[in-house]
XYZ file of C-alpha atoms in Angstrom:
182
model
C 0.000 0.000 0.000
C 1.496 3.247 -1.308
C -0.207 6.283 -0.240
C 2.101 9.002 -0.980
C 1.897 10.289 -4.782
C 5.175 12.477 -4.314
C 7.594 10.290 -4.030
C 8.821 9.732 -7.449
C 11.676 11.645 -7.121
C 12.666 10.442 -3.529
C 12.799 6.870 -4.456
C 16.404 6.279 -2.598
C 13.801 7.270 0.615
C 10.285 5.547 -0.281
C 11.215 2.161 2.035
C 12.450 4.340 4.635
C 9.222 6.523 4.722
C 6.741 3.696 4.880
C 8.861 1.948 7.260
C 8.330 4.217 9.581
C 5.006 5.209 8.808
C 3.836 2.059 9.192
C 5.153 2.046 12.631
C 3.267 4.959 13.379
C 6.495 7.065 13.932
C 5.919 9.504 10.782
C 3.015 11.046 8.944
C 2.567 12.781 5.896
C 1.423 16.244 5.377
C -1.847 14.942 4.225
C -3.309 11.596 3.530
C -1.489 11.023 -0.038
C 1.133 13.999 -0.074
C 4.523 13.376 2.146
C 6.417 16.430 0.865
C 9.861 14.484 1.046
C 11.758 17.516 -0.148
C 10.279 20.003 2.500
C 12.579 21.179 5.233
C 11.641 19.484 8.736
C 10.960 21.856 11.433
C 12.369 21.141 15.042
C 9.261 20.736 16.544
C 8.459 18.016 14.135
C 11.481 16.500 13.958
C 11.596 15.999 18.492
C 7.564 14.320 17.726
C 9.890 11.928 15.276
C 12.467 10.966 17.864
C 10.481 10.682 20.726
C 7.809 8.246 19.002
C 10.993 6.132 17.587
C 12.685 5.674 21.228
C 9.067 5.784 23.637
C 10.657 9.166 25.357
C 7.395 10.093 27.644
C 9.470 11.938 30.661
C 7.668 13.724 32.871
C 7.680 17.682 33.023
C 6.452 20.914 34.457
C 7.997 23.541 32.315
C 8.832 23.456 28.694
C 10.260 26.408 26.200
C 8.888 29.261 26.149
C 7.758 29.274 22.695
C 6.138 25.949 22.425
C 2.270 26.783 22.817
C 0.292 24.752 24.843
C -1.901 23.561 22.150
C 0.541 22.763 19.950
C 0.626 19.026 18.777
C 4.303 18.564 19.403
C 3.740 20.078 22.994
C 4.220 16.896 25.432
C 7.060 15.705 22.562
C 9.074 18.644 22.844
C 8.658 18.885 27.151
C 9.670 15.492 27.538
C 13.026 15.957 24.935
C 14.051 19.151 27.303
C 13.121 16.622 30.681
C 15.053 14.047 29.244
C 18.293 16.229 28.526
C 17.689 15.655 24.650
C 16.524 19.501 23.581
C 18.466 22.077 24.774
C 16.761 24.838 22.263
C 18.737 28.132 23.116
C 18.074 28.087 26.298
C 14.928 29.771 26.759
C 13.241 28.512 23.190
C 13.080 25.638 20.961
C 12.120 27.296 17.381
C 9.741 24.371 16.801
C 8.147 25.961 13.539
C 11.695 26.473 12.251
C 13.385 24.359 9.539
C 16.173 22.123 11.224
C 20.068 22.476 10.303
C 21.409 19.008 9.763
C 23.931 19.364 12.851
C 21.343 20.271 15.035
C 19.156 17.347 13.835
C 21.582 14.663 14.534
C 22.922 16.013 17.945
C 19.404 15.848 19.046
C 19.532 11.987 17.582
C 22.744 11.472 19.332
C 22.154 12.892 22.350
C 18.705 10.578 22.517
C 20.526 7.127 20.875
C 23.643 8.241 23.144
C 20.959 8.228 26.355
C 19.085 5.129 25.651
C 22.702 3.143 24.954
C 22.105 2.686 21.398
C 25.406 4.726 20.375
C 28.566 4.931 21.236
C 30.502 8.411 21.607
C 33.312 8.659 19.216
C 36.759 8.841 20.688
C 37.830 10.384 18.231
C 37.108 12.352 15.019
C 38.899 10.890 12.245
C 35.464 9.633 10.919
C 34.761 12.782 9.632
C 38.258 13.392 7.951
C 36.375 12.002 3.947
C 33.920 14.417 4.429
C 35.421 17.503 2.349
C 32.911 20.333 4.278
C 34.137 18.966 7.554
C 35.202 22.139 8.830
C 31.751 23.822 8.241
C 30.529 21.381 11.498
C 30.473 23.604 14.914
C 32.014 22.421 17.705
C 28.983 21.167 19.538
C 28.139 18.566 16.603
C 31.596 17.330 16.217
C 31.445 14.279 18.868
C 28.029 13.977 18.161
C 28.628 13.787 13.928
C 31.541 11.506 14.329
C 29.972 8.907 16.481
C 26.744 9.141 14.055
C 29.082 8.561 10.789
C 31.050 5.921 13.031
C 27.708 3.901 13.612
C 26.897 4.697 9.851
C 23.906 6.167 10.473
C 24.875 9.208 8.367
C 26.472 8.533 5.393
C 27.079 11.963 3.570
C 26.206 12.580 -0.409
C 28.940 13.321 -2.924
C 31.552 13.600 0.093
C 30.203 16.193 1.968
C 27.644 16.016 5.367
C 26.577 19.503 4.657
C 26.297 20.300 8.375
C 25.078 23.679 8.327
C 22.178 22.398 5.468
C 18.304 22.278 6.418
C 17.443 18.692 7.311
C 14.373 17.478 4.301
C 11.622 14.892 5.145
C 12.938 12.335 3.093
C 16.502 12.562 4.734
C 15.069 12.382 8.337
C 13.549 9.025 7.169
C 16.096 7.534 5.616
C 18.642 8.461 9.129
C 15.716 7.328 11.382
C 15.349 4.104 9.548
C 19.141 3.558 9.938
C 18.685 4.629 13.778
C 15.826 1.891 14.278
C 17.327 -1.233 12.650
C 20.097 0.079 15.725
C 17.240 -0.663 17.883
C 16.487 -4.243 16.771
């Protein structure tokens, strides 16, 4: 069964996303549209990641700018009660796209807390990657242990660090990330 009608170009991605949506980890936008080259936003991505590892902490404050209502609300709490989203502090962004660093320290930093990852010892992982230098210094532990696991993989030699994360790459890295769970 093949709901999505956009994913001609994305084929590289199509297992991926119905992997996971059969799991009940990711959604479309709409019942036959998945919008695999759309920029994830933080808020969206944290619903992702805490579905995939069961992260339901407990909580009594959350950022700032995550509204109440919102549908990634209890998600986005529990990642900050858990030690997983850090935001800036004071808030999270949610509705913001999410930079590819900042996507897979928050996939680290979960894997990393649930034992599924190791942290790299060192960074020589990252050395075939020709934009290496473009990764901040926050992401660097968390980049090399992700490229030592091969969860991330890079395209034409580069990880493009500083690049928005798209739908179709966050399923492609989260299916990597659950065949770590099985």
């Amino acid at each position: 069964d093949e709901p999505f009608t956009d994913l001609g170009n994305h084929a590289w991605a199509k297992d991926a996303i119905y992997t996971l949506k059969d799991k009940g980890i990711i959604s479309g936008v709409s019942a036959t549209e998945f919008a695999p080259a759309n920029n994830i936003k933080r808020g969206d991505f944290i619903l992702i990641l805490t579905r995939m590892l069961g992260v339901d902490n407990a909580f009594t404050e959350n950022f700032a700018d995550v509204p109440a209502d919102s549908y990634y609300y209890d998600a986005i709490g529990s990642a900050k009660a858990a030690g997983i989203a850090s935001g800036d502090g004071v808030n999270y962004m949610p509705e913001n796209p999410i930079t590819r660093q900042d996507l897979i320290t928050l996939a680290y930093r979960a894997f990393l807390g649930k034992g599924y990852i190791e942290e790299a010892e060192d960074f020589t992982s990252l050395d075939a990657f020709s934009d290496k230098g473009n990764i901040s210094d926050y992401a660097m532990a968390p980049m090399a242990s992700m490229v030592k696991a091969g969860i991330i993989q890079g395209s034409d030699g580069s990880v493009n660090p500083l690049g928005n994360a798209t739908r179709a790459e966050v399923a492609v890295m989260c299916a990597r990330l659950l065949d770590l769970m099985e």
